[in-house]
XYZ file of C-alpha atoms in Angstrom:
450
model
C 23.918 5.624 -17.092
C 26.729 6.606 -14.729
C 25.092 9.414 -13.242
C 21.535 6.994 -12.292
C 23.725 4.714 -11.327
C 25.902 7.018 -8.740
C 22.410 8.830 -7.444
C 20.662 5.121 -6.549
C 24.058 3.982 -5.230
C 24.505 6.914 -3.082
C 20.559 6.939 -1.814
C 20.981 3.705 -0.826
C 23.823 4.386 1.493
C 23.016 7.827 2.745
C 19.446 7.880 2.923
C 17.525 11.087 1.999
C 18.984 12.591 4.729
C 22.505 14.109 5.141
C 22.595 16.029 2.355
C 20.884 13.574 -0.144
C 17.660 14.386 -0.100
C 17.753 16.246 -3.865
C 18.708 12.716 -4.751
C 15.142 11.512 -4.425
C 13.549 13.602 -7.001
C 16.371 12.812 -9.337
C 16.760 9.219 -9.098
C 13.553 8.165 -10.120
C 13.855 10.680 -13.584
C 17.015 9.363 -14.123
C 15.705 5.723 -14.049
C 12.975 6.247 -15.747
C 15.380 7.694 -18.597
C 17.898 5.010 -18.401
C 15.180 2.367 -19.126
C 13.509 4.081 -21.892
C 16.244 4.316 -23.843
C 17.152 1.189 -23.576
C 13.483 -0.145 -24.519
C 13.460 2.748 -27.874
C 16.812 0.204 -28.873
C 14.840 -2.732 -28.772
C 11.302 -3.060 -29.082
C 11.749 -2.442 -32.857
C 13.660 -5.694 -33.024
C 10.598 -8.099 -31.772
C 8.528 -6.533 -34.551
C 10.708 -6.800 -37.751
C 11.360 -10.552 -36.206
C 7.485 -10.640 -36.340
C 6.881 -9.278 -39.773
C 7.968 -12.096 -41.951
C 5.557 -14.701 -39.835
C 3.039 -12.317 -40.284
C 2.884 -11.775 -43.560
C 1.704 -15.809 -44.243
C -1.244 -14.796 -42.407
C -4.845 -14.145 -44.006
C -5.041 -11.089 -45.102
C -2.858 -7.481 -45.244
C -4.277 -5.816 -41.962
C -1.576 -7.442 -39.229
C 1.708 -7.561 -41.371
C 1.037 -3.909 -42.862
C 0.312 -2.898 -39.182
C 3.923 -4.901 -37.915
C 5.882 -3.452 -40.802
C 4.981 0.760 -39.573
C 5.245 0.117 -36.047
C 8.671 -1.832 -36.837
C 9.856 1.328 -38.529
C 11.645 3.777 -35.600
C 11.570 7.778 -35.810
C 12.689 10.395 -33.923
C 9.127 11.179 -33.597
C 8.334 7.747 -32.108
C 11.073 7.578 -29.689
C 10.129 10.684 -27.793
C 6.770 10.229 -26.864
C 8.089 6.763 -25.968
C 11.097 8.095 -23.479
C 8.519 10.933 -22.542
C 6.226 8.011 -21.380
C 8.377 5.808 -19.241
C 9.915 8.766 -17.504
C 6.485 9.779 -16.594
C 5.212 5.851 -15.973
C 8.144 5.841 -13.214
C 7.176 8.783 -11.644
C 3.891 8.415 -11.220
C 4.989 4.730 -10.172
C 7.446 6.402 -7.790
C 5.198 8.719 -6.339
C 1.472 6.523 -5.584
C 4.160 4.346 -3.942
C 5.269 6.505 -2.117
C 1.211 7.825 -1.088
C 0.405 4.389 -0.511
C 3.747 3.784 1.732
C 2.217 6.416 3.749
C -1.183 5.561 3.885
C -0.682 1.969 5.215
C 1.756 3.031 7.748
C -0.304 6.082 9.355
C -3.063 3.452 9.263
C -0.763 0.999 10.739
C 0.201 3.508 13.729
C -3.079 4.146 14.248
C -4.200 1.244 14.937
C -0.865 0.236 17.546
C -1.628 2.713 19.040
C -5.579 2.369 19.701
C -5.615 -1.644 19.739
C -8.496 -2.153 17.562
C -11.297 0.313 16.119
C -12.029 2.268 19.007
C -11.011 1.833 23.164
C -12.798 3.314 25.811
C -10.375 2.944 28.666
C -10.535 4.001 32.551
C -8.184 4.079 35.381
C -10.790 1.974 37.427
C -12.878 -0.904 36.610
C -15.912 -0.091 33.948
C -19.530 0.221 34.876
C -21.236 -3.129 34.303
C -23.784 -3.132 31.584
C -20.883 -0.444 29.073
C -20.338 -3.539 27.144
C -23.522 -3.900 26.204
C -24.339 -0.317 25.345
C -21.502 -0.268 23.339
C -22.285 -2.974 21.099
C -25.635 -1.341 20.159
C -23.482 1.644 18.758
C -24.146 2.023 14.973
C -21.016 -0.264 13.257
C -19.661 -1.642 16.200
C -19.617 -5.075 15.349
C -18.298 -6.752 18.945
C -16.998 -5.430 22.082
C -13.870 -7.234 23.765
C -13.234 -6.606 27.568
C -9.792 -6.396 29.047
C -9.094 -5.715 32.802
C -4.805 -4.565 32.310
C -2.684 -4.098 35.495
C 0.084 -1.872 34.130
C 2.544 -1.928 38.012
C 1.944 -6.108 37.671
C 4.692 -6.966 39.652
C 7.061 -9.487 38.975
C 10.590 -11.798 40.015
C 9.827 -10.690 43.387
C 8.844 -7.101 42.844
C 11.743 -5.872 41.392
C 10.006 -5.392 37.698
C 7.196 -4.601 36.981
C 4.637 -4.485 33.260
C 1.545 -4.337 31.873
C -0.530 -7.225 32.442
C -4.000 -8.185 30.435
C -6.310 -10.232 31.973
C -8.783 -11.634 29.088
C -10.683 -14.167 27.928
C -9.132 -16.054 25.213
C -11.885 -16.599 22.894
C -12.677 -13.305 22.321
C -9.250 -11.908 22.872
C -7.944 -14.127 19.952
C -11.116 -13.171 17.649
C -9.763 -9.739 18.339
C -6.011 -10.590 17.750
C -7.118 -12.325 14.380
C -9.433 -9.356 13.274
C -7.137 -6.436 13.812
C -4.049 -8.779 12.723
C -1.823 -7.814 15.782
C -0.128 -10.945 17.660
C -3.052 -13.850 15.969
C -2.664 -16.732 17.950
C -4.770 -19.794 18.788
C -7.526 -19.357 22.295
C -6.841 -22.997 22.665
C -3.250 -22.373 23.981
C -4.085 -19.442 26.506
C -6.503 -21.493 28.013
C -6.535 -22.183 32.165
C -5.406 -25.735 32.812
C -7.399 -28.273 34.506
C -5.434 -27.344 37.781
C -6.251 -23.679 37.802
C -9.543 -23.971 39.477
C -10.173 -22.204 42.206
C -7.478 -19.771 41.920
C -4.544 -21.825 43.250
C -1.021 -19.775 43.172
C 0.405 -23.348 42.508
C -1.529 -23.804 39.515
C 1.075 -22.515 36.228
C -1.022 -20.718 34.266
C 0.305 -20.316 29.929
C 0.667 -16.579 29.173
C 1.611 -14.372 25.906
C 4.362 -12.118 26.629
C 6.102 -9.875 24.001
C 9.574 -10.778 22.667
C 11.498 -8.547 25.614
C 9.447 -10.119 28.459
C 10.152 -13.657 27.200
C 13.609 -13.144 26.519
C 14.316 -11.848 30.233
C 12.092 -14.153 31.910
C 12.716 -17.740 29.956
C 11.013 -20.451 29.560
C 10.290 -21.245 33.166
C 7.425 -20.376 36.187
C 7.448 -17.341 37.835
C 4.865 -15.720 39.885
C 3.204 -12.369 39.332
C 1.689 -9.794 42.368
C -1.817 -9.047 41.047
C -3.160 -5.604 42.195
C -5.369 -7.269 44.978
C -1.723 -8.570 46.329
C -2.661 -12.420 45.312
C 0.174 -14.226 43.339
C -0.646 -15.639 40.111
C 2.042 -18.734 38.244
C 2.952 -18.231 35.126
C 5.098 -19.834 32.141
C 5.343 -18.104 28.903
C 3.778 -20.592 26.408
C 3.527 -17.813 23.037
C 5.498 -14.859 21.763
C 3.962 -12.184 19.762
C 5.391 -8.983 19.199
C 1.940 -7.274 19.616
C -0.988 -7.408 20.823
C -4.350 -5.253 20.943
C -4.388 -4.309 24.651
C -1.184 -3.216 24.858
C 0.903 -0.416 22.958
C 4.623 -1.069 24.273
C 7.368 -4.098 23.957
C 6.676 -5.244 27.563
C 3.065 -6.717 28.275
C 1.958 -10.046 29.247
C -1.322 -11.299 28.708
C -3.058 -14.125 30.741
C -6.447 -16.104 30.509
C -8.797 -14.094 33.622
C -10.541 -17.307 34.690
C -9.376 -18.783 37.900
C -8.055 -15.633 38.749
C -9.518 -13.542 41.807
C -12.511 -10.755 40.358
C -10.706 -8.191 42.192
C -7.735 -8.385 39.886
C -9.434 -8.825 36.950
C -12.278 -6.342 36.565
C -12.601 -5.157 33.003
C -10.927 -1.276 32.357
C -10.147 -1.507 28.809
C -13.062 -2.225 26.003
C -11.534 -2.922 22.530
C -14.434 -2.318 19.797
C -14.260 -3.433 16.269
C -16.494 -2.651 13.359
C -16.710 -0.988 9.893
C -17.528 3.133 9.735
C -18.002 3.263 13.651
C -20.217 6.640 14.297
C -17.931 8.629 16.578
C -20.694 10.146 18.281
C -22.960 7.183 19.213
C -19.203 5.301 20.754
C -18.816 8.805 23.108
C -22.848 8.494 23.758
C -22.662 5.106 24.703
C -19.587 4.999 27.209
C -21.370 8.306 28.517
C -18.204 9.900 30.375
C -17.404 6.287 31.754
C -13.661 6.063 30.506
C -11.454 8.092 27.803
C -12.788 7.169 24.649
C -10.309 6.691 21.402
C -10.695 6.019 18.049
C -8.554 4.846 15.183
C -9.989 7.544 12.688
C -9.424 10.200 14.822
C -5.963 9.192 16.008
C -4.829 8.776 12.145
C -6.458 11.946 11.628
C -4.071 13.515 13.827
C -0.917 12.378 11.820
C -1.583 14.779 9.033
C -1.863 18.108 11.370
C 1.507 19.367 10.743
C 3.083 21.179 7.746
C 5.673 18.575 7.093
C 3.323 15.870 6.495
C 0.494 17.657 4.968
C 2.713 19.752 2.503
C 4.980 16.373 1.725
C 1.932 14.581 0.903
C 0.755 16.943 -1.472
C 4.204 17.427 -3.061
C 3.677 13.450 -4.270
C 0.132 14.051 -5.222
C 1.442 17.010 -7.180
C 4.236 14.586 -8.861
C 1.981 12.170 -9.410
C -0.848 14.550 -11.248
C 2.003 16.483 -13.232
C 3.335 12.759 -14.000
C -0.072 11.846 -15.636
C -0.507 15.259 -17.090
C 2.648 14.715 -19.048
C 2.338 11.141 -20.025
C -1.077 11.972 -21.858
C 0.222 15.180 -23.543
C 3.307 12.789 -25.138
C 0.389 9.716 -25.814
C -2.025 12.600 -27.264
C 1.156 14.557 -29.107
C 2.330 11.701 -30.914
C -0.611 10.317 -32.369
C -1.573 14.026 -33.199
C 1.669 13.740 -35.307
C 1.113 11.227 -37.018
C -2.530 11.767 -37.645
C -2.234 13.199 -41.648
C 0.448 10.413 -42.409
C -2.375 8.013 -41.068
C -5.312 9.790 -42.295
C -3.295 9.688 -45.909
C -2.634 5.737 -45.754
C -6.181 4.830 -45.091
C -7.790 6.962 -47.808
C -5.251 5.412 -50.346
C -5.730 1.795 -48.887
C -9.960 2.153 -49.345
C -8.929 2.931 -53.033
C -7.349 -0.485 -52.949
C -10.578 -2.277 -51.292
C -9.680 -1.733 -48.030
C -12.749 -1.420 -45.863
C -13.913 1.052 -43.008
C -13.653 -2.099 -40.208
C -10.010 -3.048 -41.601
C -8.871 0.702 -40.955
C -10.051 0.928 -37.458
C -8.236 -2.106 -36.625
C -5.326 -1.520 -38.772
C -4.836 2.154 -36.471
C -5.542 0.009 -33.102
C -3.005 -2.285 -34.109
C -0.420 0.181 -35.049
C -1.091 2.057 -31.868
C -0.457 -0.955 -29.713
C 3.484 -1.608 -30.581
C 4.351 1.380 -29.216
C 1.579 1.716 -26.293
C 2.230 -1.591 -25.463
C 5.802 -1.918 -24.619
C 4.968 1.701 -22.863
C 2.613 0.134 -20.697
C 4.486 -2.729 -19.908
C 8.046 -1.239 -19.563
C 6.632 1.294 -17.323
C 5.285 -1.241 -14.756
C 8.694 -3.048 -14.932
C 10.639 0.372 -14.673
C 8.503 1.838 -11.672
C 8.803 -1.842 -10.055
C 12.437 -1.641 -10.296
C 12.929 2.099 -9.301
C 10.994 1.468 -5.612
C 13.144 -1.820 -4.748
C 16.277 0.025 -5.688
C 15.549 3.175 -3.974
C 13.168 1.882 -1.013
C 16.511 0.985 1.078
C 17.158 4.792 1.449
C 13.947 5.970 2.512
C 12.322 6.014 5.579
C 8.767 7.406 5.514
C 8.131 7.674 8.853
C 8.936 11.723 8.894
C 5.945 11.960 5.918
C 3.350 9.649 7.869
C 3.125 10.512 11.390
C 4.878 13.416 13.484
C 6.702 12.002 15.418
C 10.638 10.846 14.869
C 9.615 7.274 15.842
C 6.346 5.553 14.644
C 4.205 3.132 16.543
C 4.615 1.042 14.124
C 8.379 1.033 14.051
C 10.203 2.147 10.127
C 8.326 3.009 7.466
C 9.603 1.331 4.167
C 8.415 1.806 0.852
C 6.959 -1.046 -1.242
C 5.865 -0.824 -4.588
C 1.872 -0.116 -4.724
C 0.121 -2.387 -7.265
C -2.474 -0.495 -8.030
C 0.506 2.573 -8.610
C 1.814 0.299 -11.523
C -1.167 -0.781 -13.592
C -3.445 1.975 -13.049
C -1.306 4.613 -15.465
C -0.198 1.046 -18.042
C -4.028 0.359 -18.559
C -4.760 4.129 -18.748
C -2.210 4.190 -21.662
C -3.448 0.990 -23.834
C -7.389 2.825 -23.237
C -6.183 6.232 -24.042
C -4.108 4.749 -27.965
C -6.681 2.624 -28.584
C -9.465 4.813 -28.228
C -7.271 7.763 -30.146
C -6.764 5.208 -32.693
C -10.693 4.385 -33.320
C -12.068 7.290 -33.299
C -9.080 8.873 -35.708
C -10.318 6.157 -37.994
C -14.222 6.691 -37.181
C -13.591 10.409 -38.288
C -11.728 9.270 -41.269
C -14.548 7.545 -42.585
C -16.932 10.077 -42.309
C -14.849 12.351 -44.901
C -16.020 12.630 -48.498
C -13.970 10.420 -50.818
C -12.259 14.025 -52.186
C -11.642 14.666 -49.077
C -9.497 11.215 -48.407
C -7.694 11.277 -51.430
C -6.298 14.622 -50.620
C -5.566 13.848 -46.792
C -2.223 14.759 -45.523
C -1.779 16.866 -49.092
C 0.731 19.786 -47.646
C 0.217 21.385 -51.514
């Protein structure tokens, strides 16, 4: 207890770096062991509580299967211990898989804006848009004209600037889930006709750009030299056009063509064919795509080799959790073998035995199942503090998508549990299918070591 205790304490401080990184193969183990034997003390205690109730039921099947599993071996506590340890690795380990996968799916899509871009350094040929959208899974095409030397508070700063129009720009915002926001509030006021610099246009800036610009007009030098009025009216921290903390973005109507022509298309859409988007914008800007830029996160050795030293964990973590399951009914196979052939002496009938096995199998299965979701639960929120997994999913030191922390994976936690209640109970039937097949001889002498 001391020493789990001292290895999550000191992850949590230090980090798996500086010296601790040994700590994060032994922390979960140690966790794992701490809570196992812990639940071998107790889950016998529910069941003996339950045995007297039971045995005022109908019938001998449930209290005779409550009074075995009640009874606590050495032979029952391994497999048990052997279980959880395994449950919370495994746990430990998809987490840690599916930490990864959302945040190199995360950075790729910062960086790209939305499914695919196809961005030039001058305005796009009219009619891309269109050619675009009849790509096979593109399912719309959002154009953005972005100034990135937008000049502002007199010249002496200057940022990205997206021109858009807010319908579409906010389907977009909503769809990729980067900066959603309403159209209705980007919209050009009733006294930005005609382009007037008076007129005080609402913009989106990021958090850095409102904070150093407040809550009041300033003006902005397009790229045609016209001045555009703006007040910051929303605050996102991102947005699709823009990969950076500094960008403002600005409804295009009302604002001179000049300024505003389209250089940026933002496509979104499910299993977009690479080839048809490169066809389509037919050497017209650089094209990107999400799939390719996540693709390029697992390139190097680090993250390739880290992410199969999880899988690995995770596999070996199965592996042994079904050798234990498989070992310890195994074990107990003659003992069981031996009870039902002297029980169908007594009356008992093939039916009863199959569900008198399932039932025994489920005391100890059960609490497995369950104490392993609990125990892998608890071993990522006390370790995820100390680990970054921004080194494992993307290259570089610094993600797009900022820290990397590590959240416990549903799917991580109930895949191996149900695995576990499937893999006793079907043991457990077909031990008592092949029991009944035996010749009454046969039964009568099962589990007969003379």
């Amino acid at each position: 207890m001391v020493l789990a205790l001292g290895a999550v304490e000191m992850l949590r401080r230090r980090g798996a770096t500086d010296g601790a990184g040994d700590l994060v193969a032994v922390a979960p183990v140690l966790v794992g062991v701490i809570a196992a034997l812990v639940l071998v003390r107790l889950y016998p205690l529910p069941l003996r509580g339950l045995a007297r109730p039971a045995g005022r039921l109908r019938g001998a099947v449930g209290p005779l299967a409550l009074a075995r599993a009640g009874r606590t071996s050495a032979s029952a506590v391994l497999p048990l211990l052997a279980l959880l340890t395994a449950f919370t690795v495994a746990a430990f380990g998809g987490s840690v898989l599916n930490g990864v996968t959302d945040a190199r799916d995360r950075a790729a899509l910062l960086s790209v804006g939305a499914d695919a871009r196809v961005e030039a350094e001058a305005a796009l040929p009219a009619g891309l848009a269109g050619r675009l959208g009849q790509a096979p899974g593109v399912r719309q095409v959002t154009e953005v004209g972005i100034d990135y030397q937008a000049k502002i508070q007199e010249g002496r700063q200057s940022l990205p600037l997206a021109t858009v129009d807010p319908a579409d720009y906010a389907a977009l915002a909503g769809r990729t889930g980067l900066g959603a926001f309403p159209a209705g509030e980007l919209g050009r006021p009733d006294g930005a006709e005609g382009g007037s610099e008076d007129a005080v246009r609402p913009a989106l800036a990021s958090p850095a750009v409102a904070e150093r610009l407040g809550d009041g007009t300033f003006q902005v030098r397009l790229a045609d030299g016209a001045l555009a009025t703006l007040r910051i009216v929303l605050v996102r921290d991102r947005t699709p056009a823009v990969n950076g903390d500094d960008f403002l973005v600005v409804d295009r109507a009302g604002l001179p063509a000049a300024a505003t022509r389209p250089n940026v298309a933002l496509l979104t859409g499910a299993d977009l064919d690479a080839g048809a988007v490169h066809r389509a914008a037919d050497d017209a800007g650089t094209v990107h795509l999400r799939s390719e830029e996540r693709g390029s996160y697992v390139d190097s050795p680090l993250q390739s080799g880290g992410e199969r030293i999880y899988t690995a964990a995770v596999a070996a973590a199965a592996g042994y959790a079904t050798l234990a399951l498989l070992l310890s009914l195994a074990s107990a196979a003659p003992e069981r073998a031996a009870l039902l052939a002297r029980l169908r002496t007594m009356g008992l009938t093939r039916a009863q035995g199959r569900r008198l096995l399932v039932l025994e199998s489920l005391p100890q299965a059960l609490p497995a199942a369950l104490g392993g979701i609990l125990t892998g639960w608890a071993a990522v929120r006390l370790l995820s503090p100390g680990i970054d997994l921004t080194t494992l999913a993307v290259p570089a030191t610094t993600s797009p998508a900022g820290r990397a922390e590590l959240s416990a994976d549903p799917w991580s936690l109930a895949v191996p549990a149900v695995a576990v209640l499937v893999l006793a109970v079907g043991v457990a039937a077909v031990q008592a299918w092949w029991s009944g097949r035996r010749g009454a001889v046969a039964e009568l002498r099962a589990g007969d070591a003379r």
